């Protein structure tokens, strides 16, 4: 199994609902350093997993929709706890849509899975992996 | 599949028995930077994998039993090579017990696996993963 | 010249005023991984720069006053752009006050300078250094 | 499942053929920070995954055959795009041969898989995993 | 003293002349992860050291002139050992020219120094610092 | 001002004397990831700060005298708290002796300073800088 991973980041504000979140129920924020990992069984005709330039720019596009925002005010997330693990899935799902739409190139149709990891600090991170 | 990971560290002395260990047969020590990763298929009702505060404090409790100790003198490890990979399993097993005892909250009962990674330097680390 | 550095982190929301900040004029957030470096010419009687336990707990206390907050609503920061570099100075100044108040121990009176670095992502950080 | 990972690096020149590579079609170079991960179900009689000293020296031997070279001039790679993901497989395959030849010790015959990760920068890396 | 640092990277091929370089006399390559640090005594009217967006884009422009190139064939470097430390100075000097030309904004005229660090692997890096 | 830095590591056991050290008064251990930074005003005739191969091997030699040892039993350290900051000075002083003895080459006589940093965990490190 092969994979390539590209890294970018996003800076957001949000708050959580639920006693389990303690002081994080207050409006606060986070930098998420985001790793998007693309997996496949065999390399394509160019000997690569996916065009790393497109992978990077598509990750950037997905993150731009979140960047410098207060997630509490994004209609799509109304009533949702935008936890690190939830956001990992959100980003992976958006990337999967881009793959299926052909935005990562024809070769990307051979991808088998995407794993997205969000680092919220030097001591905590969350991941979500899904099939394509 | 979702996961969250929390990081802490522990500083111990120990020695190894066996020619394979070379100079590490002498009493020496290590800082282990410890990553505990908790996995599950679906998020809980709060949209999280596990309460990250409890995960962090339980990892701290497990490490406190080892921290600033000479492992050669810990009765539980008598006659055992406390290798990095062995300690990864030891810590994962203690965390699994805490999960089963309810110390990570009711939601943690939905966890499917734990992976523990111990970084012994910038050029070497070891992991152990087990089901819950 | 000797130094020791301890690391912690803080998660805040804030917004900026001024065209130079572009989309960061919107309410957003950041995780700041914070390094506090304490400098002195000679070691103290215990052969250390400062009690690392106290340095860590005092840094934690200073950060707790900011953690999980919207800095736009903190009276002390009214009308202020809470940039990464400004916050580095804010934290260094609070630590300096703690040193002068004796909170880092008697030995800490031999400290000559503090440098605080805030990492806002994997590609950007800011520092402020001041004498004691 | 247990694993240990050792890290080394290699510095090479190369060029790519294919429009997808853009400016990387020109002769350029890369430092690859290389992580070799060895996996097995149970520990050996010494309580380890594999002799970490041998793992490190064998990784060094495999990398030495590539280090400080222009891969475009290595006969083995003639007509091949030596992409990061391709090189991850190349290194994993060479390590697998060394395991099968007994170079990592008798205990290494219990290894079940090797995963090799090549970091080409702080924002991109590639992996290949294979059974043993 | 305040500073901000931004990070980018560049991938080049080159060779060295001189016995001291050993196998690095052969054509090989490197990824340099590049940190550009801008220093000044006081913050500007926006409470910042320099516009981080401009700092990042100017660093990118300076690196683009080197990226994906064989430095042995760049006329400017003819007969020069393009060592990591030399390249750190080259990049710092180009950034200083950009500051003086006003490319980092009017506020950047208050900068007092630039330090450029090039990481050539996980175990080696070089820096150059100059006044502005 | 130019500098180059090389990284290695050392694993030791030791204990501390003094109430300030709390549980670290017990025999424990540490991995120190060690950065040795060499500074000079101008590059030498080869366009470098110092031969990086010699810098790396001399750092290795200095660390080998400590590696896999219980520092409490090293005669040179009898009655001494081998704190991280003390060890940074010890290593810097040994490297300075090697420079003066010519072990880093003739060119190294142009070096002006050495800074040694010891990382004891992901959240704490200490440095010592001295002139040459």
GROMACS .gro file of C-alpha atoms in nm, chain A residues 20-21 80-81 83 85-86 89 115 122-129, chain B residues 1-7 35 37 43 46-52:
model
   34
   20UNK     CA    1  -1.760   1.734   2.899
   21UNK     CA    2  -1.593   2.032   2.728
   80UNK     CA    3  -2.300   2.080   1.575
   81UNK     CA    4  -2.000   2.045   1.807
   83UNK     CA    5  -1.472   1.898   1.753
   85UNK     CA    6  -1.243   1.470   1.515
   86UNK     CA    7  -1.562   1.602   1.351
   89UNK     CA    8  -1.422   1.393   0.889
  115UNK     CA    9  -0.701   0.992   0.610
  122UNK     CA   10   0.184   1.986   2.036
  123UNK     CA   11   0.007   1.739   2.268
  124UNK     CA   12  -0.322   1.649   2.093
  125UNK     CA   13  -0.445   1.552   1.747
  126UNK     CA   14  -0.734   1.366   1.586
  127UNK     CA   15  -0.778   1.161   1.267
  128UNK     CA   16  -1.051   1.028   1.043
  129UNK     CA   17  -1.002   0.771   0.767
  133UNK     CA   18  -1.248   0.520   1.164
  134UNK     CA   19  -1.187   0.807   1.407
  135UNK     CA   20  -0.905   0.854   1.656
  136UNK     CA   21  -0.768   1.109   1.899
  137UNK     CA   22  -0.416   1.108   2.037
  138UNK     CA   23  -0.275   1.275   2.348
  139UNK     CA   24   0.094   1.316   2.433
  167UNK     CA   25   0.144   0.913   2.247
  169UNK     CA   26  -0.420   0.700   2.048
  175UNK     CA   27  -1.834   0.952   1.739
  178UNK     CA   28  -2.097   1.486   2.209
  179UNK     CA   29  -1.934   1.439   1.865
  180UNK     CA   30  -1.604   1.319   2.014
  181UNK     CA   31  -1.397   1.000   2.036
  182UNK     CA   32  -1.339   1.030   2.410
  183UNK     CA   33  -1.319   1.308   2.671
  184UNK     CA   34  -0.972   1.447   2.593
   0.00000   0.00000   0.00000
